[in-house]
XYZ file of C-alpha atoms in Angstrom:
590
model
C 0.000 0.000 0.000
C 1.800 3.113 -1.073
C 1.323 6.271 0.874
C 0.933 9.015 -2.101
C 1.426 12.271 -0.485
C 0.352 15.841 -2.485
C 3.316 18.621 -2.634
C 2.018 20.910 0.105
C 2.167 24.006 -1.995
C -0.958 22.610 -4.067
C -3.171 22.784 -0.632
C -3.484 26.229 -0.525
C -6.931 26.830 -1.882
C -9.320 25.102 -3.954
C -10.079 25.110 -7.507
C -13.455 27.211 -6.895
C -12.235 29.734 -5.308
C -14.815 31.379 -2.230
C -16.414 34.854 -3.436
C -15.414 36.216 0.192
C -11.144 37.468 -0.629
C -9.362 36.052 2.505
C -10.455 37.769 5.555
C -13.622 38.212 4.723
C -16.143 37.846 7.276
C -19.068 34.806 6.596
C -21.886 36.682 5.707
C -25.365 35.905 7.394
C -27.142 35.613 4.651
C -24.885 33.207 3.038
C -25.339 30.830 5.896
C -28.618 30.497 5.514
C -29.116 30.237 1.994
C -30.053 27.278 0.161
C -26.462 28.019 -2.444
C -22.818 28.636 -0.780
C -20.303 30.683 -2.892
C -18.080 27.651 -2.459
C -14.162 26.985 -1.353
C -11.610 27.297 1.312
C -11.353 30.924 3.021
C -9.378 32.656 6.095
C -9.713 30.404 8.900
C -10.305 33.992 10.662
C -13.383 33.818 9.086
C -14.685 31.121 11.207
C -13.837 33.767 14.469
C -15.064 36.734 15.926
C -14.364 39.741 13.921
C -12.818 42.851 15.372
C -16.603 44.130 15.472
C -17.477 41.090 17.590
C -19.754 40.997 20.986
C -20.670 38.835 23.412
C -23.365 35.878 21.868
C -27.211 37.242 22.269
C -28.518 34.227 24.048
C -26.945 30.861 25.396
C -27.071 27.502 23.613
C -28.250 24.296 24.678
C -29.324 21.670 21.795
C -28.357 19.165 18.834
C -27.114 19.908 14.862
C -28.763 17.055 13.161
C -26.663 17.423 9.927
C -27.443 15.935 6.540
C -24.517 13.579 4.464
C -23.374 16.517 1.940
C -20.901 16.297 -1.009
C -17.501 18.383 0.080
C -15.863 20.015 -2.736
C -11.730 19.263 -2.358
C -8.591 19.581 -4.075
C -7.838 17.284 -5.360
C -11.415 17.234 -6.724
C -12.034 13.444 -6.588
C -10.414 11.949 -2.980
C -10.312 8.438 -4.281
C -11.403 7.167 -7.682
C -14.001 5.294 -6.093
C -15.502 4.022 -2.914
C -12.642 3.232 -0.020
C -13.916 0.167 2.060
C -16.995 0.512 0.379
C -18.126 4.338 1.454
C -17.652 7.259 -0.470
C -15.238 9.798 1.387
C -16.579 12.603 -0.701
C -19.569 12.915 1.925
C -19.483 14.758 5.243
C -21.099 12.598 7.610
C -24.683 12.956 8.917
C -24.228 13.022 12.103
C -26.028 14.466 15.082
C -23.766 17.110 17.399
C -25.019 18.123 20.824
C -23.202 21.644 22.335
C -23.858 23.516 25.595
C -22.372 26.683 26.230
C -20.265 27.823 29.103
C -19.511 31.536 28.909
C -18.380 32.045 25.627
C -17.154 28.879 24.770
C -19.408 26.192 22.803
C -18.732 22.933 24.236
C -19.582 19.625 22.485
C -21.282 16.995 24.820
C -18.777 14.409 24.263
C -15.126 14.601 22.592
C -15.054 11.378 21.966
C -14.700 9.994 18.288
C -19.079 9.830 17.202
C -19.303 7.155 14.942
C -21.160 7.109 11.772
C -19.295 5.489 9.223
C -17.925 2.331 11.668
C -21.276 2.465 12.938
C -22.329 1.269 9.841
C -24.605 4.660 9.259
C -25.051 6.801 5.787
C -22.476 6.550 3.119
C -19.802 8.604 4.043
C -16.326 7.084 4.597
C -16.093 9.566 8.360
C -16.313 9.402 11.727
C -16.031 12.633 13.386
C -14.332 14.132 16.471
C -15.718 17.355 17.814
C -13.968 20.343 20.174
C -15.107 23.208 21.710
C -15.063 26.616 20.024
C -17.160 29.358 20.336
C -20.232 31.756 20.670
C -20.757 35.670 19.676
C -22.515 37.728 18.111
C -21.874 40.405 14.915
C -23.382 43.426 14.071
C -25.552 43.267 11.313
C -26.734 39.643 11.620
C -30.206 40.581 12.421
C -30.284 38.951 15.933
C -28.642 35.561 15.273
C -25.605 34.980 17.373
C -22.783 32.817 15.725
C -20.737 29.629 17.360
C -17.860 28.001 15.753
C -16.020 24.587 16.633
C -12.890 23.098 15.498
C -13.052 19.522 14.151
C -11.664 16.381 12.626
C -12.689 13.983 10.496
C -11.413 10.594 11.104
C -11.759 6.839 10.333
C -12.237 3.780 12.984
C -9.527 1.755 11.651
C -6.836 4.631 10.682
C -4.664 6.995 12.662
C -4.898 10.615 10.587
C -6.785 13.354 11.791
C -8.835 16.050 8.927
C -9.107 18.808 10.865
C -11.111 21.839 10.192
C -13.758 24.272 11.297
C -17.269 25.260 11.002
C -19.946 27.781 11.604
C -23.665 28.403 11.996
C -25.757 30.723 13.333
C -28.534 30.270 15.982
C -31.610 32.468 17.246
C -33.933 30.482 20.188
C -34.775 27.001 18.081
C -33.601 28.258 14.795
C -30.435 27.422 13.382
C -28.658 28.011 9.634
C -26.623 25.472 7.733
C -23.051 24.637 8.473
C -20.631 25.928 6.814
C -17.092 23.958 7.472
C -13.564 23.757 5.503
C -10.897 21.153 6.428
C -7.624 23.266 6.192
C -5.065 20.603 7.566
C -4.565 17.206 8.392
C -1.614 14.291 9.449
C -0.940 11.770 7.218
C -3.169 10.232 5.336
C -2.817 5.762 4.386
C -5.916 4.826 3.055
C -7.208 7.967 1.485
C -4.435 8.668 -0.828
C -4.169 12.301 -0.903
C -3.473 15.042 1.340
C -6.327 17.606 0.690
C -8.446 20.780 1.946
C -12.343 20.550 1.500
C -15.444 22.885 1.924
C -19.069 22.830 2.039
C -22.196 23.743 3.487
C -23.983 21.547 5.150
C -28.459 21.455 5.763
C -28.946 21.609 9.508
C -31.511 20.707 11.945
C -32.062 21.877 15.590
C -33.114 19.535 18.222
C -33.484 19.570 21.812
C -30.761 18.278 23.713
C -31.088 16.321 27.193
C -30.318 18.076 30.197
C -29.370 15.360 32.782
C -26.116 15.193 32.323
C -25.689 18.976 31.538
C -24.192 19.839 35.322
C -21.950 17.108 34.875
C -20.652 18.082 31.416
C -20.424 21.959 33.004
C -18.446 20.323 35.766
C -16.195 17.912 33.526
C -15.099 21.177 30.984
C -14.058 23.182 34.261
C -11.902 21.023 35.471
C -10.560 20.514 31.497
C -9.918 23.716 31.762
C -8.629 24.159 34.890
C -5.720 21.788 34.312
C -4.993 23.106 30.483
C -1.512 23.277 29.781
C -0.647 27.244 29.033
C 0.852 27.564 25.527
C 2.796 31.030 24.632
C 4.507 32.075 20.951
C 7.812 30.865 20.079
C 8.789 34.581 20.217
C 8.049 35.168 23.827
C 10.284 31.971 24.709
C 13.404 33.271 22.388
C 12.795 36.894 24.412
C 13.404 34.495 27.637
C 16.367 32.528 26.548
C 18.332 34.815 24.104
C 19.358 34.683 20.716
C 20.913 32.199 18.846
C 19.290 29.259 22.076
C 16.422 27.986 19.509
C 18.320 28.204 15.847
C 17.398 24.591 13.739
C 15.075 23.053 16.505
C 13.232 21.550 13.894
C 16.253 20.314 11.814
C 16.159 19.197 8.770
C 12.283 18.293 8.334
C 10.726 20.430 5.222
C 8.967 23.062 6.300
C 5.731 22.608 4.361
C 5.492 19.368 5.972
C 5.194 20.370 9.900
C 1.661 21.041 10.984
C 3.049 22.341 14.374
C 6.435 22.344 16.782
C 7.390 23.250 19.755
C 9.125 22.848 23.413
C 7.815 22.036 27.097
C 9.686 24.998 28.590
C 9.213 25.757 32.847
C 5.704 24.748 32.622
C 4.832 26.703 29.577
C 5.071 25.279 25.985
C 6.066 27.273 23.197
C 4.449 26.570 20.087
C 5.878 27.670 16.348
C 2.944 28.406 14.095
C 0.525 26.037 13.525
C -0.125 26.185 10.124
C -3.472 24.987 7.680
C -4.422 25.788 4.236
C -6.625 29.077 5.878
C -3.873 30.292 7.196
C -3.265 30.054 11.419
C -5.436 27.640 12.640
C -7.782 28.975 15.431
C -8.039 27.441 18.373
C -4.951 25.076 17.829
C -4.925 24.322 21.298
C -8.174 22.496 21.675
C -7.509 20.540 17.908
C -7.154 16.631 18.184
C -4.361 14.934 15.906
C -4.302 11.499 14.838
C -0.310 10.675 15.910
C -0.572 7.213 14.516
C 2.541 5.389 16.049
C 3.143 7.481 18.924
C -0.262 6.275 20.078
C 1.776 3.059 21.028
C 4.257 5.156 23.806
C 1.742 7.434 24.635
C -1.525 4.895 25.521
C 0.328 1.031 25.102
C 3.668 1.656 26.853
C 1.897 3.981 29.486
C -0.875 1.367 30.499
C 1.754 -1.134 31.224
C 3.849 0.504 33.297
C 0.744 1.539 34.794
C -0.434 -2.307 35.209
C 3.437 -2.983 36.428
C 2.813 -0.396 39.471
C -0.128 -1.257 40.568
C 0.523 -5.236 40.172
C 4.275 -5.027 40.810
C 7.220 -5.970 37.623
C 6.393 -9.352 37.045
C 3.422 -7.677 34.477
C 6.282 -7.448 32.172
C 7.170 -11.369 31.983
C 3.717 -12.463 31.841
C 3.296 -14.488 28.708
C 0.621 -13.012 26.040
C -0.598 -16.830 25.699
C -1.756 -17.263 29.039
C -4.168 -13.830 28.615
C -4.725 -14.788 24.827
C -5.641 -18.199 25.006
C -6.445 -18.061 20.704
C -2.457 -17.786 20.447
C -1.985 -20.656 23.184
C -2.037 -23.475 20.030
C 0.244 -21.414 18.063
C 4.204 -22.475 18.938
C 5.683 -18.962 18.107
C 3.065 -17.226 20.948
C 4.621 -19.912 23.653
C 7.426 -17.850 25.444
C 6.768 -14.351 24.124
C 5.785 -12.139 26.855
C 4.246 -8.482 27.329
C 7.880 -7.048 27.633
C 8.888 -8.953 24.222
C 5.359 -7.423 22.213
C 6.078 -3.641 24.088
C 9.820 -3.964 22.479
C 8.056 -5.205 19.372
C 10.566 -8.216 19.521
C 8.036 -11.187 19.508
C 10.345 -13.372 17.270
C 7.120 -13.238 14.762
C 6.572 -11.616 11.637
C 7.104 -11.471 7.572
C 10.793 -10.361 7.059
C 13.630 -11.869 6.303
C 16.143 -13.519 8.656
C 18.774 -10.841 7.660
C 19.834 -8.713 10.683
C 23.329 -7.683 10.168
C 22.428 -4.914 9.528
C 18.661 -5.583 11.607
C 15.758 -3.634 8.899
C 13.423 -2.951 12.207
C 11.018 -2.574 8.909
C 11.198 -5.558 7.438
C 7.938 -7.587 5.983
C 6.213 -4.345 8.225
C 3.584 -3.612 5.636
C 3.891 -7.174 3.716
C 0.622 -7.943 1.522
C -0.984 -9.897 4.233
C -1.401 -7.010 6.334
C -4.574 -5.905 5.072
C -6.330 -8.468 6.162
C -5.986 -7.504 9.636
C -6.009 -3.639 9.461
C -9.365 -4.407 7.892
C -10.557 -6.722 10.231
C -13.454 -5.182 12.457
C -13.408 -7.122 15.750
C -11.198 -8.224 18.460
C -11.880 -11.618 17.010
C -11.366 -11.343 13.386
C -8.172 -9.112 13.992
C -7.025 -11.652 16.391
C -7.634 -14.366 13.748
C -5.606 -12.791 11.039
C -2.961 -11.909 13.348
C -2.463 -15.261 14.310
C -2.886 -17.016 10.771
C 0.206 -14.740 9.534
C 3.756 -14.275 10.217
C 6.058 -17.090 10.735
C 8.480 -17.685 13.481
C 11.955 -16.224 12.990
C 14.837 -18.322 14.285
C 16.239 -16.159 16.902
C 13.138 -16.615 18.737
C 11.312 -13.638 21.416
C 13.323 -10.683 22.639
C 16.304 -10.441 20.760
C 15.435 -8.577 17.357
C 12.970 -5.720 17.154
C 10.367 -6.068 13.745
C 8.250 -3.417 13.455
C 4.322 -4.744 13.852
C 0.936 -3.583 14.467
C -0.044 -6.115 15.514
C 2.387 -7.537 18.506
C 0.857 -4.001 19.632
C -2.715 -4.661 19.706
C -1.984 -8.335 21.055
C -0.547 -6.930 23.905
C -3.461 -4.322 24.325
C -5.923 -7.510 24.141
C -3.431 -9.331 26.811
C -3.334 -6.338 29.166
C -7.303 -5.624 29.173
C -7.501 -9.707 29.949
C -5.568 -9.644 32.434
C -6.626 -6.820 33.929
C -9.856 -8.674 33.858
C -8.515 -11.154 35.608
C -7.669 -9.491 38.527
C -10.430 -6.956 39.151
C -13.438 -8.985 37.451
C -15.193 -8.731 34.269
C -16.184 -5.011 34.032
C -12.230 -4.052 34.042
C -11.253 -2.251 30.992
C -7.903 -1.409 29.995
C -8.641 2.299 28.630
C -11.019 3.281 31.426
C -7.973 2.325 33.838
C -6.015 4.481 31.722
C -7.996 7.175 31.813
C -9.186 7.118 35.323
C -6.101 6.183 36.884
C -3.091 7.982 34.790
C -4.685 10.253 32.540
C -7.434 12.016 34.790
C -4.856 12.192 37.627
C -2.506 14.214 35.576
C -5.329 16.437 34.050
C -5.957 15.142 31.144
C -10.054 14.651 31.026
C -10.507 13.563 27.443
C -9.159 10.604 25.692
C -10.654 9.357 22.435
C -9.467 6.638 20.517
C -10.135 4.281 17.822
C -11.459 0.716 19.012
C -12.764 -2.604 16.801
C -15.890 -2.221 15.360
C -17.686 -5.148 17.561
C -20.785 -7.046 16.595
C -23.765 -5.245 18.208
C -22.730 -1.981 19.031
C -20.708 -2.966 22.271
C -16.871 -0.541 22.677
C -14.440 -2.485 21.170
C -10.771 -2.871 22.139
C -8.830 -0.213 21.345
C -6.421 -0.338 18.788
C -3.548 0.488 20.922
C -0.779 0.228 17.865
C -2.220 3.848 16.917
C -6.010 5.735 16.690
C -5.079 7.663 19.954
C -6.090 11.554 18.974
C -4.598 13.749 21.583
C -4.424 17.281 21.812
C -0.596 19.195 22.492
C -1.232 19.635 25.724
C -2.539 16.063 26.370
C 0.776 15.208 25.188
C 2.578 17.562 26.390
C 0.881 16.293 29.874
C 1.786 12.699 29.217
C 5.552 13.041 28.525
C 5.719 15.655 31.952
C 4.368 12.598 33.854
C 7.467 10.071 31.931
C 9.870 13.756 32.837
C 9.291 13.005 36.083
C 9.485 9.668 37.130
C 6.280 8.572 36.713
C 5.519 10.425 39.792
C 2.565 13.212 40.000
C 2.435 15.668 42.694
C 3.460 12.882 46.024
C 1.706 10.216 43.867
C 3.495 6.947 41.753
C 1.353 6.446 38.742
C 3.846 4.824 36.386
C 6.491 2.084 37.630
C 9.093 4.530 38.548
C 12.274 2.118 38.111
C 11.091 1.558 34.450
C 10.279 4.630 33.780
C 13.777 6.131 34.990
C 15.521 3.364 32.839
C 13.824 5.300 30.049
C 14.828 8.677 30.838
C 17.738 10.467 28.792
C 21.037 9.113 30.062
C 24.311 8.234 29.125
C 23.557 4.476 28.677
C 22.418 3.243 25.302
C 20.216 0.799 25.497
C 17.131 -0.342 23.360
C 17.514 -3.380 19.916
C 19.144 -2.225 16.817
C 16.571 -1.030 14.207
C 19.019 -0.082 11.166
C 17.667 3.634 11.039
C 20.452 5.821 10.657
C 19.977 9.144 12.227
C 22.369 12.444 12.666
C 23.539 11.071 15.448
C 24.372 7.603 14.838
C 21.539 4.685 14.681
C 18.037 4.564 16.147
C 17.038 1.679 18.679
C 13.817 0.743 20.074
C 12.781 0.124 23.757
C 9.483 -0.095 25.280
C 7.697 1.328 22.208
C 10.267 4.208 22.416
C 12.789 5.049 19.510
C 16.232 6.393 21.203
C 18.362 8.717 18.996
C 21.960 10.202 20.259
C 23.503 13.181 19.811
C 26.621 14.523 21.206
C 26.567 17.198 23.773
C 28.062 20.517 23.772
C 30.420 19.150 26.411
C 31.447 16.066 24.849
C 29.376 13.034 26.393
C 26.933 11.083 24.574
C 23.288 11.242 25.170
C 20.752 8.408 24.261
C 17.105 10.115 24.721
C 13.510 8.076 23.428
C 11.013 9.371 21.322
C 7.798 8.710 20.821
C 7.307 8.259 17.351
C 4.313 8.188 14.747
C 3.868 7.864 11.346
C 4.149 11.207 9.085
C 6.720 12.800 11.473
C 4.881 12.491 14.565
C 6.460 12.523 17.846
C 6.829 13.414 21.063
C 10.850 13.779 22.322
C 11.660 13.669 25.767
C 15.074 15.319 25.756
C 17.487 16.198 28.425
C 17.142 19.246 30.982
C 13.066 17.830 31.145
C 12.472 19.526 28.385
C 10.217 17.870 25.402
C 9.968 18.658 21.931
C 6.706 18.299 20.000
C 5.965 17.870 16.212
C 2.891 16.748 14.319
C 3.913 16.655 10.315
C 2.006 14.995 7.926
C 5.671 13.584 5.828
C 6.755 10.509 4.139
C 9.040 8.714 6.597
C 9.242 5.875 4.051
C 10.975 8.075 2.066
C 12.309 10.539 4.208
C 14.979 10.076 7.026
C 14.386 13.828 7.917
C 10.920 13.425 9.146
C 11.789 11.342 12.028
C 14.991 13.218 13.261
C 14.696 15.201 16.240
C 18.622 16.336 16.175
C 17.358 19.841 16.015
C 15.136 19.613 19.008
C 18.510 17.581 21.149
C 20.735 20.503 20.357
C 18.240 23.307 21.660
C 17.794 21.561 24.451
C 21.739 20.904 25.228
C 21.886 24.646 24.865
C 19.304 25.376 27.146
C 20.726 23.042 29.749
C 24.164 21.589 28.762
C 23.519 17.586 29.507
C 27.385 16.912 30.653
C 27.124 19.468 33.524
């Protein structure tokens, strides 16, 4: 399956270009007329103007929204149906929002399924954030809310994100108008594009029994939101010269975002779309593919290995997934061999001098399980394919999928096993690591199970945080696994991890600036070579597109979401930039 990727100078705009020039305000009118002018505008558009006031009335209630054709560059997303829906069509789903000041808050941020729930046409799921409410002169006595977005898939990893806008008066409400400006990258929808429409829309009433909860859920989100400043005000704080090349040799065009976790404050770089800024970047969800696995897999083991003690980590997978107890190369390999991807399975070759951490990755057979819907079908296809290297679990790292969902399945089993049937391995997560440290919102693609039940989740990738979720995350791995006087992670692990002096990790053959990437604990190390001489091994957490999350030395961590080739592309997963800013900042052989 090749990844085809669109030069990123052709998303600017689309071919039918909007009557509004850039900066243009949405007209009232326009919104609730039956015809749109059409195309991608200023993101600024979707925001209160400089003429802006507070929103005329509240809002409490549901956007039932009709399947509608988007129009995209490129102008055809696929040449025909992808897994037999059409991803031409905005989904028809139904959004519930409350508002809380000025802010419109969606009832859940969870990924709404339409598409995996088997619902309409359209190829989407969606993922909603808050945005929100005001009102513009002129409008006749409609007020005006605007959310940020994605549109996503249930088996992939990318986010579409975008924005939209409608206008409300008591019951009454326009049609939404939405563009999708940016995105990671894309696998199964070929292209990288932008797309537009205008959407019918239908108000309904929304319950209120939950509302005081939901009000009491989003203060607390924002309560504990990580405070993000421009990249200016941190170069004012450190000098000159401190940040030059922190994002290295990665192509411009192809970083959604960067930054660094600086004293409590990150610092972003622009975070760029097809409109131009995009608003509200803070609140956006991005699919991070890969890194899902440090950020959710890795983190709800050492999770399971404090609360149960280290012996979680030699636990064989067979004993939790009795489907793989029949299969010989399943005997010995335990939750520590599937975390360092090192099961002794797969569909390479037996060459490892060099090791191709790659090799037989995306082999023709692996289709059949990224397709498959369930726990059970994926589990059958995983276990039907791959053969049994000769050097056997734990000594060569092969890049798979699926060793990572296996595990997931393992972990929520045993979990199971220990605190009874209604366990589950994500609400642990959640509830015990994630809420703790202040992040209140964790969506995430699961199997598609018969009957509507959850699902597993994926666990290998389909985690879509926002930066300060991970920024959040890797401040709880910065400091031992330890929040405030409380051990959440398994500390000695955890520290093992930590930038250091000490390789450590399985070869993986990727050649970096600073000599060759290994892999530990769903972590990819890289080196560089401090300012004062001494060699520093430091892990990333790594997705697909140029994704990743880089815990470097001084507690500092770099951020990037990109939407890149990595097949192709060496740059996109370098973070020598990001190592040298931070030696700078705090020289790592002092």
């Amino acid at each position: 399956m090749v990844r085809v990727l669109l030069c990123a100078t052709l998303l600017l705009v689309l071919g039918a270009r909007s009557a509004h020039a850039l900066g243009e305000r949405i007209e009232a009118a326009e919104l609730r007329a039956s015809h749109w002018s059409g195309g991608v505008i200023a993101d600024a558009s979707f925001t209160p103007g400089a003429r802006s006031a507070p929103a005329l009335e509240p809002f409490l209630g549901t956007l039932r929204l009709n399947e509608a054709i988007m129009s995209s560059k490129p102008r055809k997303l696929a040449p025909g149906l992808v897994l037999g829906r059409d991803p031409q069509l905005f989904p028809g789903v139904a959004l519930s929002f409350f508002t809380d000041g000025g802010d419109l808050v969606p009832f859940t941020q969870d990924v709404i399924r339409y598409s995996s729930a088997g619902r309409g046409k359209s190829f989407w799921d969606i993922l909603v954030q808050p945005g929100r409410v005001w009102s513009e002169p002129g409008d006749g006595g409609w007020s005006r809310a605007a959310f940020p977005f994605a549109l996503v898939n249930a088996i992939e990893g990318e986010t579409h994100n975008g924005l939209a806008l409608y206008l409300y008066r008591g019951t009454q409400v326009s049609n939404l108008r939405f563009q999708i400006v940016q995105q990671t990258a894309p696998f199964y929808i070929k292209h990288q594009f932008v797309a537009a429409g205008l959407v019918p829309a239908v108000f309904e009433s929304a319950s209120t029994e939950r509302l005081a909860q939901l009000r009491s859920a989003y203060a607390e989100l924002r309560a504990d939101q990580v405070p993000v400043a421009d990249w200016n005000a941190l170069e004012a704080i450190v000098g000159p010269g401190k940040l030059t090349g922190f994002d290295g040799t990665m192509q411009s065009g192809l970083i959604v975002l960067s930054g660094l976790d600086y004293r409590g404050t990150f610092y972003l770089k622009e975070c760029k779309s097809a409109g131009g800024a995009l608003p509200w970047c803070d609140r956006a969800r991005f699919g991070v593919w890969s890194a899902t696995k440090a950020l959710a897999n890795e983190t709800a083991l050492l999770r399971l290995a404090q609360k149960f003690g280290p012996q979680v980590f030699d636990l064989k997978i067979r004993d939790y997934v009795t489907e793989a107890a029949s299969h010989a190369g399943w005997r010995e390999v335990t939750f520590e061999n599937a975390i360092d991807m090192a099961t002794g399975i797969g569909n390479g070759s037996t060459e490892i001098n060099p090791n191709n951490s790659s090799d037989g990755y995306l082999d023709p057979s692996y289709a059949r399980w990224y397709e498959a819907p369930s726990v059970h079908e994926k589990l059958e296809a995983l276990l039907d394919d791959g053969r049994v290297y000769p050097w056997g679990p734990g000594k060569v790292t092969r890049y798979r999928d699926q060793d990572m969902f296996i595990l997931g399945v393992a972990m929520d089993r045993f979990l199971k096993s220990r605190e009874g049937a209604s366990a589950d391995l994500w609400t642990m997560l959640r509830s015990e690591v994630f809420e703790p440290i202040g992040v209140h919102e964790a969506p995430t693609n699961r199997t598609i199970e018969p009957g509507g039940a959850p699902g597993q989740p994926l666990m290998a990738y389909g985690y879509y945080p926002t930066l300060g979720e991970q920024v959040l995350i890797a401040r709880l791995y910065q400091a031992g696994g330890k929040w405030a006087d409380r051990q959440i992670l398994y500390g000695p692990r955890v520290k093992e991890l930590l930038p250091g002096r000490r390789p450590q990790g399985l070869s993986t053959g990727q050649m970096l600036a600073g000599g060759e990437s290994t892999y530990r604990n769903a972590f990819w190390f890289a080196t560089y070579t401090s300012s004062g001489g001494c060699r520093i091994y430091y892990p990333r957490m790594v997705g697909w597109g140029g994704n990743l999350v880089a815990l470097l030395s001084g507690g500092y961590t770099g951020i990037r979401i990109a939407k890149g080739d990595d097949t192709e592309d060496v740059a996109v997963a370098d973070t020598d930039g990001m190592s040298r800013v931070a030696d700078r900042l705090s020289p790592a052989c002092n």
